Short mmCIF file of C-alpha atoms in Angstrom, two decimals:
data_model
loop_
_atom_site.label_atom_id
_atom_site.label_comp_id
_atom_site.label_asym_id
_atom_site.label_seq_id
_atom_site.Cartn_x
_atom_site.Cartn_y
_atom_site.Cartn_z
CA UNK A 53 -12.23 32.95 -16.36
CA UNK A 54 -13.84 33.29 -12.81
CA UNK A 55 -13.66 30.14 -10.84
CA UNK A 56 -16.90 29.46 -10.85
CA UNK A 57 -16.75 29.58 -14.50
CA UNK A 58 -13.68 27.18 -14.23
CA UNK A 59 -15.73 24.88 -12.06
CA UNK A 60 -18.67 24.89 -14.25
CA UNK A 61 -16.45 24.59 -17.85
CA UNK A 62 -14.14 21.88 -16.76
CA UNK A 63 -17.23 19.71 -14.72
CA UNK A 64 -18.51 19.83 -17.98
CA UNK A 65 -15.63 18.50 -19.75
CA UNK A 66 -15.39 15.69 -17.11
CA UNK A 67 -19.26 14.97 -18.07
CA UNK A 68 -18.67 15.12 -21.54
CA UNK A 69 -15.98 12.37 -21.26
CA UNK A 70 -18.19 10.05 -19.14
CA UNK A 71 -20.96 10.41 -22.07
CA UNK A 72 -18.16 9.87 -25.08
CA UNK A 73 -18.32 6.18 -23.08
CA UNK A 74 -22.25 5.85 -22.71
CA UNK A 75 -22.28 7.02 -26.45
CA UNK A 76 -19.74 4.04 -27.42
CA UNK A 77 -21.41 1.39 -25.97
CA UNK A 78 -24.60 2.58 -27.18
CA UNK A 79 -22.84 1.41 -30.89
CA UNK A 80 -21.72 -1.57 -29.71
CA UNK A 81 -18.52 -1.22 -27.56
CA UNK A 82 -18.10 -3.52 -24.56
CA UNK A 83 -18.14 -2.14 -21.50
CA UNK A 84 -14.29 -2.86 -20.53
CA UNK A 85 -13.59 -1.10 -23.84
CA UNK A 86 -15.57 2.30 -22.71
CA UNK A 87 -14.13 2.09 -19.20
CA UNK A 88 -10.87 2.34 -20.64
CA UNK A 89 -11.73 5.47 -23.11
CA UNK A 90 -13.39 7.28 -20.45
CA UNK A 91 -10.52 6.51 -17.71
CA UNK A 92 -7.71 8.07 -20.38
CA UNK A 93 -10.25 10.97 -21.28
CA UNK A 94 -10.89 12.06 -17.47
CA UNK A 95 -6.78 11.32 -16.69
CA UNK A 96 -6.23 13.42 -19.18
CA UNK A 97 -8.16 15.87 -18.57
CA UNK A 98 -6.99 16.24 -14.77
CA UNK A 99 -3.87 16.38 -15.72
CA UNK A 100 -4.56 19.82 -17.63
CA UNK A 101 -6.44 20.86 -14.66
CA UNK A 102 -4.04 23.43 -13.49
CA UNK A 103 -4.39 25.16 -16.94
CA UNK A 104 -7.49 25.64 -16.33
CA UNK A 105 -7.80 26.53 -12.67
CA UNK A 106 -5.33 28.99 -10.33
CA UNK A 107 -5.73 27.72 -7.39
CA UNK A 108 -6.43 24.12 -6.55
CA UNK A 109 -10.34 25.33 -4.50
CA UNK A 110 -12.44 24.20 -7.28
CA UNK A 111 -10.72 21.32 -8.75
CA UNK A 112 -11.01 19.68 -5.14
CA UNK A 113 -14.73 20.70 -5.18
CA UNK A 114 -15.58 18.92 -8.27
CA UNK A 115 -13.68 15.76 -6.99
CA UNK A 116 -16.00 15.48 -4.04
CA UNK A 117 -18.60 15.33 -6.34
CA UNK A 118 -17.16 13.06 -8.12
CA UNK A 119 -16.73 10.84 -5.26
CA UNK A 120 -20.16 11.11 -4.06
CA UNK A 121 -21.81 10.52 -7.61
CA UNK A 122 -19.62 8.10 -8.76
CA UNK A 123 -20.15 6.10 -5.64
CA UNK A 124 -24.34 6.28 -6.45
CA UNK A 125 -23.58 5.48 -9.72
CA UNK A 126 -21.42 2.46 -9.09
CA UNK A 127 -24.24 0.85 -6.58
CA UNK A 128 -27.00 1.43 -8.08
CA UNK A 129 -25.26 -0.25 -11.85
CA UNK A 130 -25.79 3.85 -13.62
CA UNK A 131 -23.49 4.55 -16.34
CA UNK A 132 -22.81 0.85 -17.62
CA UNK A 133 -20.05 2.43 -20.26
CA UNK A 134 -17.74 2.66 -16.78
CA UNK A 135 -20.02 0.23 -14.44
CA UNK A 136 -20.98 -2.24 -16.80
CA UNK A 137 -17.76 -5.19 -16.45
CA UNK A 138 -18.21 -8.05 -14.76
CA UNK A 139 -15.37 -7.91 -12.29
CA UNK A 140 -16.29 -5.78 -9.39
CA UNK A 141 -14.45 -2.19 -9.30
CA UNK A 142 -14.16 0.73 -7.47
CA UNK A 143 -12.45 2.64 -9.63
CA UNK A 144 -14.30 5.16 -10.60
CA UNK A 145 -14.50 6.30 -6.93
CA UNK A 146 -11.02 5.97 -6.06
CA UNK A 147 -9.87 7.96 -8.93
CA UNK A 148 -11.22 11.75 -7.63
CA UNK A 149 -10.33 10.53 -4.19
CA UNK A 150 -6.66 10.05 -5.35
CA UNK A 151 -7.07 13.32 -7.40
CA UNK A 152 -7.61 14.90 -3.87
CA UNK A 153 -4.79 13.48 -2.10
CA UNK A 154 -2.50 14.75 -5.16
CA UNK A 155 -3.81 18.14 -4.35
CA UNK A 156 -2.99 17.83 -0.57
CA UNK A 157 0.49 16.82 -1.02
CA UNK A 158 1.48 18.57 -4.09
CA UNK A 159 -0.92 21.82 -4.54
CA UNK A 160 -1.90 22.58 -1.24
CA UNK A 161 -1.06 22.97 2.16
CA UNK A 162 2.05 20.52 1.91
CA UNK A 163 3.55 21.87 -0.83
CA UNK A 164 3.61 23.60 -4.25
CA UNK A 165 4.51 20.23 -6.96
CA UNK A 166 1.96 21.24 -9.25
CA UNK A 167 4.14 19.43 -12.46
CA UNK A 168 4.57 16.62 -10.42
CA UNK A 169 0.38 15.90 -10.17
CA UNK A 170 0.25 16.61 -13.66
CA UNK A 171 2.87 14.02 -14.55
CA UNK A 172 1.20 11.04 -12.44
CA UNK A 173 -1.92 11.86 -13.89
CA UNK A 174 -0.82 11.70 -17.07
CA UNK A 175 0.72 8.43 -16.56
CA UNK A 176 -2.35 6.78 -14.77
CA UNK A 177 -4.15 8.08 -17.95
CA UNK A 178 -1.93 6.37 -20.70
CA UNK A 179 -0.05 3.93 -18.92
CA UNK A 180 -3.24 2.09 -17.42
CA UNK A 181 -5.54 1.51 -19.84
CA UNK A 182 -2.93 0.22 -22.42
CA UNK A 183 -1.69 -2.24 -19.77
CA UNK A 184 -5.54 -3.57 -19.57
CA UNK A 185 -5.55 -3.40 -23.44
CA UNK A 186 -2.55 -5.35 -24.01
CA UNK A 187 -2.85 -7.62 -21.65
CA UNK A 188 -6.52 -8.77 -22.90
CA UNK A 189 -5.73 -9.08 -26.55
CA UNK A 190 -2.90 -10.95 -26.55
CA UNK A 191 -3.05 -14.49 -26.82
CA UNK A 192 -0.16 -15.47 -24.56
CA UNK A 193 0.28 -12.55 -22.37
CA UNK A 194 1.79 -14.61 -19.65
CA UNK A 195 -0.69 -14.77 -16.91
CA UNK A 196 0.55 -14.57 -13.02
CA UNK A 197 -1.52 -14.19 -9.93
CA UNK A 198 -0.99 -11.20 -7.23
CA UNK A 199 -3.14 -12.84 -4.40
CA UNK A 200 -6.54 -13.18 -5.86
CA UNK A 201 -5.92 -11.16 -8.75
CA UNK A 202 -4.96 -12.29 -12.40
CA UNK A 203 -2.13 -9.97 -14.18
CA UNK A 204 -0.27 -10.34 -17.07
CA UNK A 205 3.61 -9.98 -17.90
CA UNK A 206 2.92 -8.29 -21.19
CA UNK A 207 0.35 -5.78 -19.78
CA UNK A 208 2.87 -4.78 -16.92
CA UNK A 209 5.57 -4.19 -19.55
CA UNK A 210 3.75 -2.13 -21.44
CA UNK A 211 2.45 0.23 -18.52
CA UNK A 212 6.47 0.22 -17.56
CA UNK A 213 7.19 1.54 -21.00
CA UNK A 214 4.18 4.07 -21.51
CA UNK A 215 4.93 5.09 -18.07
CA UNK A 216 8.69 5.77 -18.95
CA UNK A 217 7.59 7.28 -22.07
CA UNK A 218 5.16 9.67 -20.66
CA UNK A 219 7.39 10.70 -18.07
CA UNK A 220 10.66 11.22 -19.73
CA UNK A 221 8.95 13.15 -22.49
CA UNK A 222 6.91 15.18 -20.10
CA UNK A 223 10.29 16.29 -18.50
CA UNK A 224 12.09 16.69 -21.45
CA UNK A 225 9.74 18.58 -23.11
CA UNK A 226 9.65 21.40 -20.63
CA UNK A 227 13.21 21.23 -19.27
CA UNK A 228 13.06 20.02 -15.90
CA UNK A 229 16.58 17.97 -15.88
CA UNK A 230 19.16 16.72 -18.12
CA UNK A 231 18.61 13.79 -19.96
CA UNK A 232 20.46 11.34 -17.73
CA UNK A 233 18.71 13.04 -15.28
CA UNK A 234 15.47 12.41 -16.67
CA UNK A 235 16.26 8.78 -17.65
CA UNK A 236 16.44 8.09 -13.64
CA UNK A 237 13.26 9.76 -13.03
CA UNK A 238 11.86 7.71 -15.78
CA UNK A 239 12.84 4.68 -14.83
CA UNK A 240 11.86 5.46 -11.17
CA UNK A 241 8.00 6.29 -11.94
CA UNK A 242 7.97 3.28 -14.03
CA UNK A 243 9.54 0.71 -11.37
CA UNK A 244 7.03 1.58 -8.76
CA UNK A 245 3.99 2.69 -10.72
CA UNK A 246 4.03 -0.81 -12.27
CA UNK A 247 4.70 -2.48 -8.56
CA UNK A 248 1.48 -0.23 -7.33
CA UNK A 249 -0.66 -1.28 -10.59
CA UNK A 250 0.19 -4.84 -10.29
CA UNK A 251 -0.33 -5.10 -6.18
CA UNK A 252 -3.60 -3.01 -6.71
CA UNK A 253 -7.20 -4.59 -6.77
CA UNK A 254 -10.98 -3.50 -7.26
CA UNK A 255 -9.87 -0.39 -8.45
CA UNK A 256 -7.52 0.86 -5.70
CA UNK A 257 -4.50 0.50 -8.08
CA UNK A 258 -5.92 4.44 -9.01
CA UNK A 259 -4.64 5.78 -5.99
CA UNK A 260 -1.56 3.58 -5.71
CA UNK A 261 -0.37 4.71 -8.72
CA UNK A 262 -0.47 7.97 -7.96
CA UNK A 263 0.75 7.99 -4.89
CA UNK A 264 4.13 5.84 -6.14
CA UNK A 265 4.59 8.23 -9.15
CA UNK A 266 4.56 11.30 -6.72
CA UNK A 267 7.07 9.64 -4.64
CA UNK A 268 9.39 9.16 -7.04
CA UNK A 269 9.24 12.60 -8.89
CA UNK A 270 9.13 14.83 -5.85
CA UNK A 271 12.28 12.53 -4.43
CA UNK A 272 13.60 13.23 -8.29
CA UNK A 273 12.82 16.96 -7.92
CA UNK A 274 15.20 17.44 -4.82
CA UNK A 275 18.35 16.56 -6.84
CA UNK A 276 19.06 13.03 -5.25
CA UNK A 277 22.43 11.01 -6.13
CA UNK A 278 22.27 9.44 -9.32
CA UNK A 279 23.97 6.39 -7.69
CA UNK A 280 21.77 6.27 -4.99
CA UNK A 281 18.66 6.27 -7.13
CA UNK A 282 19.83 3.51 -9.42
CA UNK A 283 20.93 1.72 -6.57
CA UNK A 284 17.34 1.79 -4.74
CA UNK A 285 15.98 0.50 -8.22
CA UNK A 286 18.60 -2.59 -7.84
CA UNK A 287 18.03 -3.24 -4.16
CA UNK A 288 14.04 -3.53 -5.13
CA UNK A 289 14.38 -6.05 -7.46
CA UNK A 290 17.02 -7.83 -5.15
CA UNK A 291 14.65 -7.98 -2.24
CA UNK A 292 11.58 -8.95 -4.32
CA UNK A 293 13.65 -11.67 -6.08
CA UNK A 294 15.92 -13.03 -2.90
CA UNK A 295 12.63 -13.19 -0.73
CA UNK A 296 10.37 -14.66 -2.89
CA UNK A 297 13.18 -17.06 -3.73
CA UNK A 298 14.06 -17.82 -0.54
CA UNK A 299 10.36 -18.34 0.29
CA UNK A 300 10.09 -15.75 2.77
CA UNK A 301 7.18 -13.89 0.89
CA UNK A 302 4.95 -14.95 -1.83
CA UNK A 303 4.88 -13.03 -5.30
CA UNK A 304 2.44 -10.18 -4.08
CA UNK A 305 4.62 -10.18 -0.72
CA UNK A 306 7.87 -9.54 -2.57
CA UNK A 307 6.20 -6.86 -4.91
CA UNK A 308 5.32 -5.13 -1.76
CA UNK A 309 8.27 -5.44 -0.41
CA UNK A 310 10.31 -3.72 -3.41
CA UNK A 311 8.48 -0.86 -2.60
CA UNK A 312 9.15 -0.41 0.75
CA UNK A 313 13.77 -1.59 -0.11
CA UNK A 314 13.36 1.59 -2.53
CA UNK A 315 11.91 3.47 0.15
CA UNK A 316 14.55 2.52 2.38
CA UNK A 317 17.54 3.20 -0.28
CA UNK A 318 16.14 6.01 -1.85
CA UNK A 319 14.43 8.43 1.10
CA UNK A 320 16.02 6.77 4.13
CA UNK A 321 19.67 5.64 4.20
CA UNK A 322 21.13 3.28 6.98
CA UNK A 323 19.80 4.64 10.13
CA UNK A 324 15.98 3.79 8.74
CA UNK A 325 17.13 0.43 6.57
CA UNK A 326 18.86 -1.23 9.96
CA UNK A 327 15.64 -1.24 12.08
CA UNK A 328 13.26 -2.55 9.08
CA UNK A 329 16.15 -4.88 8.18
CA UNK A 330 16.22 -6.03 11.95
CA UNK A 331 12.75 -6.45 12.00
CA UNK A 332 12.44 -8.54 8.62
CA UNK A 333 15.46 -10.82 9.19
CA UNK A 334 15.29 -12.07 12.93
CA UNK A 335 11.45 -12.35 12.82
CA UNK A 336 11.76 -14.48 9.35
CA UNK A 337 14.89 -16.14 11.46
CA UNK A 338 12.11 -17.13 14.68
CA UNK A 339 9.80 -18.25 12.49
CA UNK A 340 11.84 -20.80 10.92
CA UNK A 341 12.66 -22.14 15.02
CA UNK A 342 11.34 -25.18 15.94
CA UNK A 343 8.69 -25.47 13.29
CA UNK A 344 7.67 -28.82 14.14
CA UNK A 345 6.42 -27.33 17.43
CA UNK A 346 4.60 -24.62 15.92
CA UNK A 347 2.61 -26.96 13.69
CA UNK A 348 -0.52 -27.55 15.86
CA UNK A 349 -0.43 -23.59 16.39
CA UNK A 350 0.33 -23.10 12.17
CA UNK A 351 -2.22 -25.11 11.05
CA UNK A 352 -5.01 -22.95 13.30
CA UNK A 353 -3.44 -19.74 11.93
CA UNK A 354 -5.10 -17.97 8.68
CA UNK A 355 -2.01 -17.98 6.45
CA UNK A 356 1.24 -19.95 6.47
CA UNK A 357 5.02 -18.86 6.97
CA UNK A 358 5.23 -17.32 3.50
CA UNK A 359 4.09 -13.71 3.82
CA UNK A 360 1.39 -12.29 1.37
CA UNK A 361 1.17 -8.66 0.45
CA UNK A 362 -1.42 -7.84 3.00
CA UNK A 363 0.78 -9.10 5.68
CA UNK A 364 3.75 -7.58 4.69
CA UNK A 365 1.54 -4.06 4.67
CA UNK A 366 -0.19 -4.60 7.54
CA UNK A 367 3.53 -5.15 9.74
CA UNK A 368 5.64 -2.42 7.03
CA UNK A 369 2.82 0.12 5.98
CA UNK A 370 2.88 2.22 8.30
CA UNK A 371 6.68 2.62 8.13
CA UNK A 372 6.43 3.06 3.87
CA UNK A 373 3.85 5.78 4.84
CA UNK A 374 6.46 7.73 6.94
CA UNK A 375 9.27 7.26 4.79
CA UNK A 376 6.91 8.70 1.38
CA UNK A 377 6.33 11.80 3.78
CA UNK A 378 9.69 12.54 4.49
CA UNK A 379 9.37 13.56 0.87
CA UNK A 380 6.56 15.77 1.14
CA UNK A 381 7.06 17.74 4.76
CA UNK A 382 11.00 16.57 6.07
CA UNK A 383 10.46 16.48 9.67
CA UNK A 384 12.41 14.16 12.41
CA UNK A 385 9.24 12.91 13.65
CA UNK A 386 8.65 10.72 10.53
CA UNK A 387 11.19 9.03 12.05
CA UNK A 388 9.93 7.81 15.41
CA UNK A 389 6.84 6.87 13.36
CA UNK A 390 9.08 4.70 11.56
CA UNK A 391 10.66 3.15 14.51
CA UNK A 392 7.69 2.68 16.66
CA UNK A 393 5.40 1.36 14.14
CA UNK A 394 8.33 -1.64 13.26
CA UNK A 395 9.11 -2.04 17.14
CA UNK A 396 5.41 -3.25 17.27
CA UNK A 397 5.84 -5.34 14.26
CA UNK A 398 8.62 -7.09 15.77
CA UNK A 399 7.42 -7.09 19.56
CA UNK A 400 3.94 -8.92 18.18
CA UNK A 401 5.99 -11.20 15.97
CA UNK A 402 8.79 -12.14 18.39
CA UNK A 403 6.17 -12.29 21.44
CA UNK A 404 3.98 -14.77 18.64
CA UNK A 405 6.78 -16.72 17.71
CA UNK A 406 8.90 -17.21 20.92
CA UNK A 407 5.51 -17.77 23.44
CA UNK A 408 4.58 -20.75 20.84
CA UNK A 409 8.14 -22.26 20.71
CA UNK A 410 8.67 -22.25 24.30
CA UNK A 411 5.12 -23.17 25.14
CA UNK A 412 4.03 -22.99 29.24
CA UNK A 413 0.74 -21.95 30.35
CA UNK A 414 -0.87 -19.47 28.13
CA UNK A 415 -4.22 -17.13 28.88
CA UNK A 416 -6.35 -15.19 26.49
CA UNK A 417 -5.92 -11.59 27.21
CA UNK A 418 -8.72 -9.77 29.20
CA UNK A 419 -10.57 -12.85 29.69
CA UNK A 420 -8.14 -15.41 31.23
CA UNK A 421 -9.10 -18.92 30.02
CA UNK A 422 -6.29 -20.98 29.39
CA UNK A 423 -5.83 -21.28 25.88
CA UNK A 424 -2.61 -23.38 23.58
CA UNK A 425 0.35 -21.87 22.73
CA UNK A 426 0.44 -19.66 19.89
CA UNK A 427 -3.23 -18.71 20.24
CA UNK A 428 -4.39 -15.02 18.85
CA UNK A 429 -4.69 -13.13 21.94
CA UNK A 430 -2.64 -15.52 24.48
CA UNK A 431 0.06 -14.48 26.33
CA UNK A 432 2.44 -16.23 28.38
CA UNK A 433 5.70 -15.28 30.21
CA UNK A 434 8.05 -16.53 27.48
CA UNK A 435 5.80 -14.70 25.08
CA UNK A 436 5.77 -11.54 26.97
CA UNK A 437 9.47 -11.27 27.21
CA UNK A 438 9.90 -12.31 23.32
CA UNK A 439 7.48 -9.06 23.07
CA UNK A 440 9.76 -6.53 24.86
CA UNK A 441 12.82 -8.31 23.01
CA UNK A 442 11.40 -7.88 19.76
CA UNK A 443 10.67 -4.09 20.12
CA UNK A 444 14.25 -3.64 21.14
CA UNK A 445 15.86 -5.48 18.43
CA UNK A 446 14.61 -2.43 15.86
CA UNK A 447 14.94 0.08 18.64
CA UNK A 448 18.66 -0.37 19.50
CA UNK A 449 19.86 -0.10 15.90
CA UNK A 450 18.02 3.28 15.55
CA UNK A 451 19.83 4.53 19.11
CA UNK A 452 23.07 3.44 17.47
CA UNK A 453 22.40 5.00 14.21
CA UNK A 454 20.35 7.87 14.60
CA UNK A 455 20.93 11.10 16.75
CA UNK A 456 17.06 11.70 16.75
CA UNK A 457 16.83 8.95 18.60
CA UNK A 458 18.51 8.22 22.03
CA UNK A 459 18.46 6.00 24.96
CA UNK A 460 15.93 7.41 27.07
CA UNK A 461 14.03 8.10 23.73
CA UNK A 462 14.41 5.08 22.69
CA UNK A 463 13.31 3.10 25.60
CA UNK A 464 10.31 5.09 25.17
CA UNK A 465 9.88 3.86 22.09
CA UNK A 466 10.38 0.16 23.48
CA UNK A 467 7.42 0.96 25.67
CA UNK A 468 5.42 1.92 22.65
CA UNK A 469 6.21 -1.04 20.75
CA UNK A 470 5.09 -3.44 23.54
CA UNK A 471 1.97 -0.95 24.41
CA UNK A 472 0.68 -1.69 20.61
CA UNK A 473 1.66 -5.42 20.74
CA UNK A 474 -0.64 -5.72 23.87
CA UNK A 475 -3.10 -3.63 22.03
CA UNK A 476 -2.91 -6.44 19.40
CA UNK A 477 -3.37 -9.76 22.03
CA UNK A 478 -6.20 -7.69 23.03
CA UNK A 479 -7.93 -7.31 19.83
CA UNK A 480 -6.87 -10.89 18.75
CA UNK A 481 -8.80 -12.36 21.79
CA UNK A 482 -11.57 -10.39 21.44
CA UNK A 483 -12.82 -9.18 18.09
CA UNK A 484 -10.92 -11.14 15.73
CA UNK A 485 -12.68 -13.44 13.88
CA UNK A 486 -12.49 -16.97 14.68
CA UNK A 487 -14.47 -19.85 12.81
CA UNK A 488 -15.59 -23.45 14.19
CA UNK A 489 -14.09 -26.41 12.67
CA UNK A 490 -16.48 -29.56 12.29
CA UNK A 491 -14.49 -31.06 15.22
CA UNK A 492 -15.70 -27.98 17.37
CA UNK A 493 -12.06 -26.54 17.76
CA UNK A 494 -11.52 -22.61 16.01
CA UNK A 495 -9.16 -21.55 13.66
CA UNK A 496 -8.55 -18.07 11.83
CA UNK A 497 -9.37 -20.01 8.61
CA UNK A 498 -12.73 -18.45 7.17
CA UNK A 499 -12.94 -21.93 4.80
CA UNK A 500 -11.73 -25.49 4.80
CA UNK A 501 -11.38 -27.16 0.87
CA UNK A 502 -13.60 -24.43 -0.27
CA UNK A 503 -16.47 -24.69 2.20
CA UNK A 504 -17.36 -21.56 4.14
CA UNK A 505 -16.91 -22.07 8.23
CA UNK A 506 -19.35 -20.68 10.33
CA UNK A 507 -18.36 -17.31 12.85
CA UNK A 508 -17.55 -18.63 16.39
CA UNK A 509 -15.99 -15.55 17.85
CA UNK A 510 -15.47 -11.67 17.09
CA UNK A 511 -16.55 -9.81 14.13
CA UNK A 512 -16.15 -11.00 10.31
CA UNK A 513 -14.15 -8.40 8.92
CA UNK A 514 -11.53 -8.41 11.36
CA UNK A 515 -8.74 -10.93 10.56
CA UNK A 516 -5.53 -11.35 11.78
CA UNK A 517 -3.72 -8.81 9.17
CA UNK A 518 -6.19 -6.78 10.24
CA UNK A 519 -5.37 -6.67 13.77
CA UNK A 520 -1.65 -6.40 12.85
CA UNK A 521 -2.38 -3.47 11.26
CA UNK A 522 -4.21 -1.71 14.10
CA UNK A 523 -0.92 -2.50 16.10
CA UNK A 524 1.63 -0.70 13.80
CA UNK A 525 -0.98 1.89 13.03
CA UNK A 526 -1.18 2.68 16.84
CA UNK A 527 2.20 2.44 17.62
CA UNK A 528 2.89 4.89 14.99
CA UNK A 529 0.44 7.45 16.48
CA UNK A 530 2.09 6.61 19.44
CA UNK A 531 5.38 7.39 17.85
CA UNK A 532 4.20 10.87 16.84
CA UNK A 533 3.20 12.05 20.05
CA UNK A 534 6.08 10.59 21.76
CA UNK A 535 8.35 13.01 19.30
CA UNK A 536 5.43 15.75 20.18
CA UNK A 537 6.28 15.28 24.10
CA UNK A 538 10.44 14.04 23.76
CA UNK A 539 11.38 15.33 20.40
#
């Protein structure tokens, strides 16, 4: 079969899968049920794609076509068998995007781990719809909320069990590892993919599940020490429980933190864990210092001191991505990216907490007007010293524990973190959304007591989490450039 014939035949198979959903809906099936069927059929077909193609080009072409086609169909309400559900979801668009990401990581320029891609999509095809089905069919599935999304304990357990079964069955069937090693691989995928599914919303779990499974599988392919592997799973569980229990993170933040904890132990080690723990422990401690003096500023912020998944990923997402990339493309550059991103997160957090606590004259960056301490975009002497100290608190453990960062390069990474924190303040002063309360004062909260507030300053789509994400991502890019210059 030529490549053109393979593209045509495989594309017809995918369209037939969608057609099955439309046909079932016409005979009375609900859209939620037909969507699960189509999801399973397309997922299993995707897992089988390497049997149709000897290179990824044709698969990538079909993925691009389906991204565009599903985006149009979803927006216009076409294909009710997959788009007729009541909730808003971009899952049919994200699914082929996940395939494109998997092709780049596993069947393209970054490596050849085609088997891992196949297993990841088999997990997505079977475990995800099963979790949805169990969660809706059981009378008492044990509901819980992750941010604004409602999940079920029964559905999450079903996902984990089926993911474990899919991975272990696949690996044992093809003989890729000894039974004890296969159990570690299956358990790692089950835990990480279940966390990714719980954190996903609006269909984006299709991407997070695949990426989580790929990282775990390619890491396992490298033959990790079993003690480290099981220790990483224990660290993830312990970190999630402890941070949720003490109130540092809400449930969504604790689940996201568990992903980072696993990665630090399994992929990084002490040289990676120490800078991240320095950020988390010391920043959490500063948030508890002088709470009474910070109360006024806290009332105007978008969220409280208990961090959620958006805050965790805004501060740690770039670092987590750098850790994950070490699995596919081992390089010293990822450590610089990791340290720089956490240096920026610490610089921003320390500057805010210390500046709010210490008080003093505070002016809005780029504008010069006086504002209350703790106001987004405001800078003071104490806050500026806190910015430098915060960046240094992350870089110093890296200099001490890793030969990849020396004293001179460490000073550069402190500068990168400080510069990113200044960018954070500039965006907070100019573009970050702030809303007007009935008394005329400004707040980062978009609503009060369920009532929407009018936008007073900035752009509506850029909130504090977005500003923090720009801060850490810009620092990560700065760390990349610094490594190219000095590494």
